[in-house]
DNA sequence: CAACGACATTGATCATGGTCAAGTATAACA
DNA sequence: TGTTATACTTGACCATGATCAATGTCGTTG
């Protein structure tokens, strides 16, 4: 007993998928208990990044996908003109890099929004493994398909919805993702800056600010800086009209 | 020789992947000549749909992915409120249904824009086969990843670009896709209505119309109904500013 | 060939949200 | 603990594209 604990302490970076609290969200979700070792064989666990550090950079050779273990990550595309487009925010258990699997280089840049640890899955080994574990392959298809759907939902949000609707939708999406991770769904701290929110939702920072204060005046939320409290979730859902991205990123 | 031709004529629906002119764009692209038979075993070829007919419907049980063989297809999501969001246009050789692989039901509706024939790949068999053919698996990852990238590009277009830029981008995308299929890149017929273009690009129909005539007045294109001629591709590229979706859908 | 319906174009007006500018709060650092 | 840089908020004004309304064109069918 004491030995088992000691082993764990001696090699904290090798903490196994077996005892990771995210195993019900992350890749291990799809793998049988006895095959989990094979997944552990290919993963490099526990890399740590500080706020603002890049996990990978666009146009750099694509090697690995990454699962967020703790903290949070923002992905974005930089155009030739130097404009940034935020393509997603990622929370613990979510997989980054799926959009790069068609190219030799990363299709976007991933940046830690706070102190963040990630697990790295080299793609060559991952592909080899999914070829052997049908369940894992299925899960990969599942995740990638989900990513497509999310992106379609985002496109829809951008093309059809008002500023208020977009922001309400984002708040609700974050809320349900926090809930899944057993954190408060009504009381959380936004990992990203207003700027990132604006960019992600295709708005100006000023507009985001204005909508936040408007929601606040209506008693729907309480916000001070990045600290947010959802006071009236029903009202938020009303704002989003017909919007179906409930439990997904 | 004559026999070979006769066989082909007797069973036109069973025309093989081997002799399909799209094999360099479609799934066979990834498969060794000797493994092609296994792909043929699972595919149902040559289903024909008339203009306006649905290939599959949102919320219907998800069974298969489809490759366009000839014609063209539009996919769209219908929200609870009954609003439509066009998520993509598909041309011969392109694969439809990848966004549904994470759900029990189709995530969108696919509609033939003209008389269209498609090849059907039942997913259960497809997954089984990709488990055995690493090249095919890799290709599936590739296609899905591409789809994510396309969708991100669309999101970017919607959130950052003006009406003119969006339409120029769409025209260029169509152009390069026609070129790949060995059709004229400057002289083609739009398979979709102005309405679909507007919806896809997050614009009003009227705006699409206006931009078309503006481009025409500037001598950049010539358009009569769905018949389009690109007179000055350079100018179109200028309009799209920093835009990188060259050869992709 | 007439007549209908769907699709497309054009014009006039208006609203949402962008831009510019200034000011305030917060966080990072010496 | 002051000092600066960064993030956020608020206000005034303006532009792009949506909306409403009317007219025009095409293709289909009796």
Coordinates of C-alpha atoms (C1' of nucleotides) in Angstrom, one line a residue:
Chain A
X1 CA 0.0 0.0 0.0
X2 CA 2.6 2.5 1.1
X3 CA 4.8 1.3 -1.7
X4 CA 2.2 2.0 -4.3
X5 CA 1.9 5.5 -3.0
X6 CA 5.6 6.0 -3.0
X7 CA 5.9 4.8 -6.6
X8 CA 3.3 7.4 -7.6
X9 CA 5.2 10.1 -5.9
X10 CA 8.6 9.2 -7.3
X11 CA 7.3 9.5 -10.8
X12 CA 4.5 12.1 -10.9
X13 CA 4.9 12.7 -14.6
X14 CA 4.1 9.1 -15.2
X15 CA 0.8 9.1 -13.4
X16 CA -1.3 6.6 -15.3
X17 CA -4.5 7.0 -17.3
X18 CA -5.8 4.3 -15.0
X19 CA -6.1 6.8 -12.1
X20 CA -6.7 10.0 -14.1
X21 CA -9.9 11.6 -13.0
X22 CA -10.6 12.5 -16.6
X23 CA -10.7 9.0 -17.9
X24 CA -14.4 9.3 -18.5
X25 CA -14.0 12.3 -20.8
X26 CA -10.7 11.7 -22.5
X27 CA -9.4 9.0 -24.8
X28 CA -9.4 6.2 -22.1
X29 CA -13.2 6.5 -22.2
X30 CA -13.2 4.2 -25.3
X31 CA -10.6 1.7 -24.1
X32 CA -11.1 -1.5 -22.2
X33 CA -9.4 -1.7 -18.8
X34 CA -6.9 -4.2 -20.1
X35 CA -6.0 -2.2 -23.2
X36 CA -5.4 0.9 -21.3
X37 CA -1.8 0.0 -20.9
X38 CA -1.3 0.2 -24.6
X39 CA -2.6 3.8 -24.6
X40 CA -0.3 4.6 -21.7
X41 CA 2.6 3.3 -23.6
X42 CA 2.3 5.9 -26.3
X43 CA 1.2 8.9 -24.2
X44 CA 3.6 11.4 -22.7
X45 CA 1.9 12.7 -19.7
X46 CA 1.9 15.8 -17.6
X47 CA 3.7 18.5 -19.7
X48 CA 3.2 21.8 -18.0
X49 CA 2.8 25.2 -19.8
X50 CA 2.5 28.6 -18.2
X51 CA -0.1 31.2 -19.1
X52 CA 0.6 32.5 -22.6
X53 CA 3.0 29.7 -23.6
X54 CA 2.4 27.9 -26.9
X55 CA 1.7 24.2 -26.9
X56 CA 2.2 24.1 -30.6
X57 CA 2.4 26.6 -33.4
X58 CA 0.7 26.9 -36.7
X59 CA 2.9 25.8 -39.7
X60 CA 5.2 23.8 -37.4
X61 CA 5.5 20.1 -38.3
X62 CA 2.5 18.2 -37.0
X63 CA 3.5 15.5 -34.6
X64 CA 0.9 15.0 -31.8
X65 CA -2.5 15.6 -30.5
X66 CA -2.9 16.8 -27.0
X67 CA -5.4 16.2 -24.3
X68 CA -5.9 19.0 -21.7
X69 CA -5.3 17.6 -18.2
X70 CA -5.8 20.8 -16.2
X71 CA -6.1 24.4 -17.1
X72 CA -7.4 25.6 -20.4
X73 CA -6.3 26.2 -24.0
X74 CA -7.2 28.6 -26.8
X75 CA -6.7 27.6 -30.5
X76 CA -6.5 30.1 -33.2
X77 CA -5.6 30.6 -36.9
X78 CA -3.4 33.4 -38.0
X79 CA -4.0 34.6 -41.5
X80 CA -1.3 35.9 -43.9
X81 CA -2.5 39.4 -43.0
X82 CA -1.7 38.8 -39.4
X83 CA -5.3 38.6 -38.3
X84 CA -6.2 36.1 -35.6
X85 CA -9.3 33.9 -35.6
X86 CA -10.0 32.0 -32.4
X87 CA -11.3 28.6 -33.4
X88 CA -11.9 27.1 -29.9
X89 CA -11.5 26.9 -26.2
X90 CA -10.5 23.6 -24.6
X91 CA -11.1 22.4 -21.1
X92 CA -9.8 19.3 -19.2
X93 CA -10.5 16.1 -21.0
X94 CA -10.8 17.7 -24.5
X95 CA -8.5 16.8 -27.3
X96 CA -6.6 19.4 -29.4
X97 CA -5.0 19.0 -32.8
X98 CA -7.7 17.0 -34.6
X99 CA -7.9 19.7 -37.3
X100 CA -4.3 19.2 -38.1
X101 CA -4.5 15.5 -39.0
X102 CA -4.8 16.3 -42.7
X103 CA -1.7 18.3 -43.0
X104 CA 2.1 18.1 -42.5
X105 CA 2.0 21.1 -40.2
X106 CA -0.3 22.3 -37.5
X107 CA -3.4 24.1 -38.8
X108 CA -3.6 26.4 -35.8
X109 CA -1.7 27.6 -32.8
X110 CA -2.6 26.4 -29.3
X111 CA -1.9 28.6 -26.4
X112 CA -2.3 28.0 -22.6
X113 CA -4.8 30.5 -21.1
X114 CA -3.5 29.7 -17.6
X115 CA -1.1 27.3 -16.1
X116 CA -2.0 24.2 -18.0
X117 CA -0.9 20.6 -18.1
X118 CA -1.5 18.4 -21.2
X119 CA -0.9 14.8 -22.3
X120 CA 0.7 14.3 -25.6
X121 CA -0.3 11.6 -28.1
X122 CA 2.1 11.2 -31.1
X123 CA -0.1 10.7 -34.1
X124 CA 1.9 8.0 -35.8
X125 CA 1.6 5.8 -32.7
X126 CA -2.0 6.8 -32.1
X127 CA -2.9 5.8 -35.7
X128 CA -1.2 2.5 -35.3
X129 CA -3.0 1.9 -32.0
X130 CA -6.4 2.9 -33.4
X131 CA -5.8 0.3 -36.1
X132 CA -5.6 -2.3 -33.5
X133 CA -8.3 -1.1 -31.1
X134 CA -11.6 -0.7 -33.0
X135 CA -13.2 1.0 -30.0
X136 CA -10.5 3.6 -29.9
X137 CA -10.8 4.1 -33.7
X138 CA -14.5 4.6 -33.3
X139 CA -13.9 7.1 -30.6
X140 CA -11.5 9.0 -32.7
X141 CA -14.1 9.2 -35.5
X142 CA -16.6 10.3 -32.8
X143 CA -14.4 13.1 -31.6
X144 CA -13.5 14.4 -35.0
X145 CA -17.1 14.3 -36.1
X146 CA -18.1 16.2 -33.0
X147 CA -15.5 18.8 -33.8
X148 CA -17.1 19.2 -37.2
X149 CA -20.5 19.6 -35.7
X150 CA -19.2 22.1 -33.2
X151 CA -17.7 24.1 -35.9
X152 CA -20.9 24.1 -37.9
X153 CA -22.7 25.3 -34.9
X154 CA -20.3 28.1 -34.5
X155 CA -20.7 29.0 -38.2
X156 CA -24.4 29.1 -37.6
X157 CA -24.0 31.2 -34.6
X158 CA -21.9 33.7 -36.5
X159 CA -24.1 33.9 -39.5
X160 CA -27.6 34.0 -37.9
X161 CA -27.4 35.2 -34.4
X162 CA -27.1 38.6 -32.7
X163 CA -24.4 39.7 -30.4
X164 CA -26.6 38.9 -27.3
X165 CA -27.5 35.5 -28.7
X166 CA -23.9 34.6 -29.4
X167 CA -22.7 35.6 -25.9
X168 CA -25.5 33.9 -24.1
X169 CA -24.7 30.7 -26.1
X170 CA -21.1 30.8 -25.1
X171 CA -21.9 31.3 -21.5
X172 CA -24.3 28.4 -21.6
X173 CA -21.7 26.2 -23.4
X174 CA -19.1 27.0 -20.8
X175 CA -21.6 26.4 -18.0
X176 CA -22.5 23.0 -19.1
X177 CA -18.9 22.0 -19.7
X178 CA -18.0 23.1 -16.2
X179 CA -20.9 21.1 -14.8
X180 CA -19.6 18.0 -16.6
X181 CA -16.4 18.4 -14.8
X182 CA -18.1 18.6 -11.5
X183 CA -17.5 22.3 -11.0
X184 CA -20.2 24.9 -10.5
X185 CA -22.3 25.5 -13.5
X186 CA -23.4 28.9 -12.3
X187 CA -20.3 30.3 -10.7
X188 CA -17.1 30.2 -12.6
X189 CA -14.1 32.2 -13.8
X190 CA -13.7 32.8 -17.5
X191 CA -10.3 31.5 -18.6
X192 CA -10.2 33.8 -21.6
X193 CA -10.0 37.6 -22.0
X194 CA -12.9 39.6 -23.4
X195 CA -10.8 40.0 -26.5
X196 CA -10.7 36.3 -27.1
X197 CA -14.4 36.0 -26.6
X198 CA -15.0 38.9 -29.1
X199 CA -12.7 37.3 -31.6
X200 CA -14.2 33.8 -31.2
X201 CA -17.7 35.2 -31.6
X202 CA -16.9 37.6 -34.5
X203 CA -17.6 40.7 -32.5
X204 CA -15.8 43.8 -31.3
X205 CA -14.5 43.8 -27.8
X206 CA -16.6 46.8 -27.0
X207 CA -19.7 44.9 -28.1
X208 CA -18.9 42.1 -25.7
X209 CA -18.4 44.5 -22.9
X210 CA -21.7 46.2 -23.6
X211 CA -23.6 42.9 -23.7
X212 CA -22.1 41.8 -20.5
X213 CA -23.2 45.0 -18.7
X214 CA -26.7 44.8 -20.4
X215 CA -27.1 41.2 -19.1
X216 CA -26.0 42.5 -15.7
X217 CA -28.5 45.3 -15.7
X218 CA -31.2 42.8 -16.6
X219 CA -30.2 40.7 -13.6
X220 CA -29.3 37.7 -15.8
X221 CA -25.7 37.5 -14.8
X222 CA -23.3 39.0 -12.4
X223 CA -19.8 39.7 -13.8
X224 CA -16.8 41.4 -12.3
X225 CA -13.8 41.0 -14.6
X226 CA -13.5 37.3 -15.5
X227 CA -15.6 36.2 -12.5
X228 CA -19.0 35.3 -13.7
X229 CA -22.2 34.2 -11.9
X230 CA -25.2 33.0 -13.9
X231 CA -28.2 34.3 -12.0
X232 CA -31.0 33.4 -14.4
X233 CA -30.1 30.4 -16.7
X234 CA -33.6 30.2 -18.0
X235 CA -33.4 33.8 -19.3
X236 CA -30.1 33.0 -20.9
X237 CA -31.6 30.1 -22.7
X238 CA -34.5 32.3 -23.8
X239 CA -31.9 34.7 -25.4
X240 CA -30.3 31.9 -27.4
X241 CA -33.6 31.2 -29.2
X242 CA -33.4 27.9 -31.0
X243 CA -30.0 26.9 -30.1
X244 CA -28.9 23.3 -29.7
X245 CA -25.3 23.2 -28.6
X246 CA -26.1 22.2 -25.1
X247 CA -23.5 19.8 -23.8
X248 CA -20.8 20.3 -26.4
X249 CA -17.9 22.6 -27.0
Chain B
X1 CA -12.7 -6.2 -75.7
X2 CA -16.3 -6.2 -76.8
X3 CA -17.1 -8.4 -73.9
X4 CA -15.7 -6.1 -71.4
X5 CA -17.8 -3.3 -72.7
X6 CA -20.9 -5.5 -72.7
X7 CA -20.4 -6.5 -69.1
X8 CA -20.2 -2.8 -68.2
X9 CA -23.4 -2.2 -69.9
X10 CA -25.3 -5.1 -68.5
X11 CA -24.6 -4.0 -65.0
X12 CA -24.1 -0.2 -65.0
X13 CA -25.0 0.1 -61.3
X14 CA -22.1 -2.1 -60.4
X15 CA -19.5 -0.1 -62.2
X16 CA -16.4 -0.7 -60.2
X17 CA -14.2 1.7 -58.3
X18 CA -11.4 0.4 -60.4
X19 CA -12.6 2.2 -63.5
X20 CA -14.3 5.2 -61.8
X21 CA -12.8 8.4 -63.0
X22 CA -13.0 9.9 -59.5
X23 CA -10.7 7.3 -57.9
X24 CA -8.0 10.0 -57.5
X25 CA -10.3 12.2 -55.4
X26 CA -12.5 9.7 -53.6
X27 CA -11.8 7.0 -51.1
X28 CA -10.0 4.7 -53.5
X29 CA -7.3 7.3 -53.6
X30 CA -5.9 5.7 -50.4
X31 CA -6.3 2.1 -51.3
X32 CA -3.8 -0.2 -52.9
X33 CA -4.9 -1.6 -56.2
X34 CA -5.2 -5.1 -54.7
X35 CA -7.3 -3.9 -51.7
X36 CA -9.7 -2.0 -53.9
X37 CA -11.9 -5.1 -54.2
X38 CA -12.5 -4.9 -50.4
X39 CA -13.7 -1.4 -50.7
X40 CA -15.9 -2.4 -53.6
X41 CA -17.4 -5.2 -51.5
X42 CA -18.9 -2.7 -49.1
X43 CA -20.0 0.1 -51.4
X44 CA -23.4 0.4 -53.0
X45 CA -22.8 2.3 -56.2
X46 CA -24.7 4.5 -58.4
X47 CA -27.8 5.5 -56.6
X48 CA -29.5 8.3 -58.5
X49 CA -31.4 11.2 -57.0
X50 CA -33.3 13.9 -58.9
X51 CA -33.1 17.6 -58.2
X52 CA -34.5 18.4 -54.8
X53 CA -34.5 14.8 -53.5
X54 CA -33.0 14.1 -50.1
X55 CA -30.2 11.7 -49.9
X56 CA -30.6 11.6 -46.1
X57 CA -32.5 13.6 -43.5
X58 CA -31.4 15.1 -40.3
X59 CA -32.5 13.1 -37.2
X60 CA -32.9 10.0 -39.3
X61 CA -30.8 7.0 -38.1
X62 CA -27.3 7.3 -39.3
X63 CA -26.2 4.4 -41.5
X64 CA -23.9 5.5 -44.2
X65 CA -21.5 8.1 -45.7
X66 CA -22.0 9.0 -49.3
X67 CA -19.5 9.9 -52.0
X68 CA -20.8 12.2 -54.8
X69 CA -20.3 10.5 -58.2
X70 CA -21.9 13.1 -60.4
X71 CA -24.0 16.1 -59.8
X72 CA -23.8 18.1 -56.6
X73 CA -25.2 18.1 -53.1
X74 CA -26.1 20.7 -50.5
X75 CA -26.0 19.9 -46.8
X76 CA -27.8 22.0 -44.2
X77 CA -28.9 22.0 -40.6
X78 CA -32.5 22.8 -39.6
X79 CA -32.9 24.4 -36.2
X80 CA -35.9 23.9 -33.9
X81 CA -37.1 27.3 -35.0
X82 CA -37.2 26.0 -38.6
X83 CA -34.3 28.2 -39.7
X84 CA -31.9 26.6 -42.2
X85 CA -28.2 26.9 -42.2
X86 CA -26.4 25.6 -45.3
X87 CA -23.2 23.9 -44.1
X88 CA -21.6 22.9 -47.4
X89 CA -21.8 22.2 -51.1
X90 CA -20.3 18.9 -52.4
X91 CA -19.0 18.0 -55.8
X92 CA -18.0 14.7 -57.4
X93 CA -15.4 12.8 -55.4
X94 CA -16.3 14.5 -52.1
X95 CA -17.6 12.6 -49.1
X96 CA -20.8 13.5 -47.2
X97 CA -21.9 12.5 -43.7
X98 CA -18.6 12.8 -41.8
X99 CA -20.2 15.2 -39.4
X100 CA -22.7 12.5 -38.4
X101 CA -20.2 9.9 -37.2
X102 CA -20.6 11.0 -33.6
X103 CA -24.3 10.6 -33.5
X104 CA -27.0 7.9 -33.8
X105 CA -28.8 10.2 -36.3
X106 CA -27.7 12.3 -39.2
X107 CA -26.5 15.7 -38.1
X108 CA -27.7 17.4 -41.3
X109 CA -29.9 17.0 -44.3
X110 CA -28.3 16.3 -47.7
X111 CA -30.2 17.4 -50.8
X112 CA -29.4 16.9 -54.5
X113 CA -29.0 20.2 -56.2
X114 CA -29.4 18.6 -59.6
X115 CA -29.6 15.0 -61.0
X116 CA -27.0 13.4 -58.8
X117 CA -25.6 9.9 -58.4
X118 CA -23.8 8.8 -55.2
X119 CA -22.0 5.8 -53.8
X120 CA -23.0 4.6 -50.4
X121 CA -20.6 3.4 -47.7
X122 CA -22.3 1.8 -44.7
X123 CA -20.4 3.0 -41.7
X124 CA -20.2 -0.2 -39.7
X125 CA -18.5 -1.9 -42.7
X126 CA -16.4 1.1 -43.4
X127 CA -15.1 1.3 -39.9
X128 CA -14.4 -2.4 -40.0
X129 CA -12.4 -2.0 -43.2
X130 CA -10.5 1.0 -42.0
X131 CA -9.4 -1.1 -39.0
X132 CA -7.8 -3.5 -41.5
X133 CA -6.4 -1.0 -44.0
X134 CA -4.2 1.6 -42.3
X135 CA -4.0 3.7 -45.4
X136 CA -7.7 3.9 -45.6
X137 CA -7.9 4.8 -41.9
X138 CA -5.3 7.5 -42.4
X139 CA -7.4 8.8 -45.3
X140 CA -10.5 9.0 -43.2
X141 CA -8.7 11.0 -40.6
X142 CA -7.4 13.2 -43.3
X143 CA -10.8 13.8 -44.8
X144 CA -12.4 14.5 -41.4
X145 CA -9.6 16.8 -40.4
X146 CA -10.0 18.6 -43.7
X147 CA -13.7 19.0 -43.0
X148 CA -12.8 20.6 -39.6
X149 CA -10.4 23.0 -41.3
X150 CA -13.0 23.9 -44.0
X151 CA -15.5 24.7 -41.3
X152 CA -13.0 26.8 -39.4
X153 CA -12.3 28.7 -42.6
X154 CA -16.0 29.2 -43.1
X155 CA -16.3 30.5 -39.5
X156 CA -13.5 32.9 -40.2
X157 CA -15.1 34.1 -43.4
X158 CA -18.3 34.7 -41.6
X159 CA -16.9 36.5 -38.7
X160 CA -14.2 38.7 -40.4
X161 CA -15.0 39.3 -44.0
X162 CA -17.4 41.6 -45.9
X163 CA -20.1 40.5 -48.3
X164 CA -17.8 41.0 -51.3
X165 CA -15.0 39.1 -49.7
X166 CA -17.2 36.2 -48.9
X167 CA -18.6 35.9 -52.3
X168 CA -15.3 36.2 -54.0
X169 CA -14.0 33.5 -51.8
X170 CA -16.8 31.2 -52.7
X171 CA -16.4 31.8 -56.4
X172 CA -12.7 31.0 -56.1
X173 CA -13.3 27.9 -54.1
X174 CA -15.8 26.6 -56.7
X175 CA -13.4 27.6 -59.5
X176 CA -10.5 25.6 -58.1
X177 CA -12.7 22.6 -57.4
X178 CA -14.0 22.6 -60.9
X179 CA -10.4 22.8 -62.2
X180 CA -9.5 19.7 -60.2
X181 CA -12.2 17.9 -61.9
X182 CA -10.9 18.9 -65.2
X183 CA -13.7 21.3 -66.0
X184 CA -13.3 24.9 -66.8
X185 CA -12.1 27.0 -63.9
X186 CA -13.4 30.2 -65.3
X187 CA -16.6 29.2 -67.0
X188 CA -19.1 27.2 -65.0
X189 CA -22.7 26.9 -63.9
X190 CA -23.5 27.4 -60.3
X191 CA -25.3 24.3 -59.0
X192 CA -27.0 26.2 -56.2
X193 CA -29.5 29.1 -56.0
X194 CA -28.7 32.6 -54.9
X195 CA -30.7 31.7 -51.8
X196 CA -28.3 28.9 -50.9
X197 CA -25.3 31.1 -51.5
X198 CA -26.7 33.7 -49.2
X199 CA -27.6 31.3 -46.5
X200 CA -24.2 29.6 -46.7
X201 CA -22.4 32.9 -46.5
X202 CA -24.6 34.4 -43.8
X203 CA -26.0 37.1 -46.1
X204 CA -29.3 38.2 -47.4
X205 CA -30.3 37.1 -50.9
X206 CA -30.5 40.8 -51.9
X207 CA -26.9 41.4 -50.9
X208 CA -25.7 38.4 -52.9
X209 CA -27.5 39.8 -55.9
X210 CA -26.1 43.3 -55.4
X211 CA -22.5 42.0 -55.1
X212 CA -22.9 39.9 -58.2
X213 CA -24.0 42.9 -60.2
X214 CA -21.2 45.0 -58.7
X215 CA -18.6 42.5 -59.7
X216 CA -20.1 42.5 -63.1
X217 CA -20.0 46.2 -63.4
X218 CA -16.4 46.2 -62.4
X219 CA -15.7 43.6 -65.2
X220 CA -14.5 41.0 -62.7
X221 CA -17.2 38.4 -63.7
X222 CA -19.9 37.9 -66.1
X223 CA -23.1 36.3 -64.7
X224 CA -26.4 35.5 -66.2
X225 CA -28.5 33.5 -63.8
X226 CA -26.4 30.6 -62.7
X227 CA -24.1 30.8 -65.6
X228 CA -20.9 32.4 -64.4
X229 CA -17.7 33.5 -66.1
X230 CA -14.7 34.7 -64.2
X231 CA -13.1 37.4 -66.2
X232 CA -10.5 38.6 -63.8
X233 CA -9.3 36.0 -61.3
X234 CA -6.5 38.2 -60.1
X235 CA -9.0 40.8 -59.1
X236 CA -11.1 38.3 -57.3
X237 CA -8.1 37.1 -55.3
X238 CA -7.4 40.7 -54.4
X239 CA -10.9 41.0 -53.1
X240 CA -10.5 38.0 -50.8
X241 CA -7.5 39.7 -49.0
X242 CA -5.6 37.1 -47.0
X243 CA -7.6 34.1 -47.7
X244 CA -6.2 30.6 -47.9
X245 CA -8.9 28.2 -48.8
X246 CA -7.5 27.6 -52.2
X247 CA -7.9 24.0 -53.2
X248 CA -10.4 22.9 -50.6
X249 CA -14.1 22.8 -50.1
Chain C
dC1 C1' -48.3 30.5 -76.2
dA2 C1' -50.1 32.1 -72.2
dA3 C1' -49.9 32.0 -67.4
dC4 C1' -48.2 30.7 -63.3
dG5 C1' -44.6 30.2 -59.7
dA6 C1' -40.0 30.3 -58.4
dC7 C1' -36.0 32.8 -58.7
dA8 C1' -33.5 37.1 -59.3
dT9 C1' -32.7 42.0 -59.3
dT10 C1' -33.1 46.8 -57.8
dG11 C1' -34.4 50.7 -54.8
dA12 C1' -35.3 53.1 -50.2
dT13 C1' -34.9 53.0 -45.4
dC14 C1' -33.3 51.5 -41.0
dA15 C1' -30.8 48.9 -37.2
dT16 C1' -27.1 46.4 -35.4
dG17 C1' -22.8 46.5 -34.3
dG18 C1' -18.1 48.5 -35.8
dT19 C1' -14.9 52.2 -35.1
dC20 C1' -12.8 56.0 -32.8
dA21 C1' -11.8 58.2 -28.6
dA22 C1' -11.5 58.7 -23.8
dG23 C1' -11.6 57.1 -19.3
dT24 C1' -11.3 53.5 -15.5
dA25 C1' -10.0 49.3 -13.3
dT26 C1' -6.9 45.6 -12.8
dA27 C1' -2.8 43.1 -12.8
dA28 C1' 2.2 42.8 -13.2
dC29 C1' 6.5 44.3 -11.9
dA30 C1' 10.2 47.0 -10.0
Chain D
dT1 C1' 4.0 50.4 -2.8
dG2 C1' 4.1 53.2 -6.5
dT3 C1' 4.3 52.8 -11.6
dT4 C1' 3.2 51.2 -15.9
dA5 C1' 1.1 48.3 -19.1
dT6 C1' -2.8 45.7 -20.1
dA7 C1' -7.5 44.8 -19.9
dC8 C1' -12.1 46.5 -19.6
dT9 C1' -15.9 49.9 -19.8
dT10 C1' -18.6 53.7 -21.7
dG11 C1' -20.0 57.1 -25.1
dA12 C1' -20.8 59.3 -29.8
dC13 C1' -21.0 58.5 -34.5
dC14 C1' -21.0 56.0 -38.7
dA15 C1' -21.2 52.1 -42.3
dT16 C1' -22.4 47.7 -43.8
dG17 C1' -25.8 45.0 -44.8
dA18 C1' -30.8 43.6 -43.4
dT19 C1' -35.5 44.4 -44.3
dC20 C1' -39.4 45.8 -46.8
dA21 C1' -41.5 46.4 -51.2
dA22 C1' -41.8 46.3 -56.0
dT23 C1' -40.5 44.7 -60.4
dG24 C1' -38.2 41.7 -63.7
dT25 C1' -36.8 37.2 -65.7
dC26 C1' -36.7 32.5 -66.3
dG27 C1' -38.5 27.8 -66.7
dT28 C1' -42.3 24.8 -66.4
dT29 C1' -46.9 23.2 -67.4
dG30 C1' -51.6 23.4 -69.1

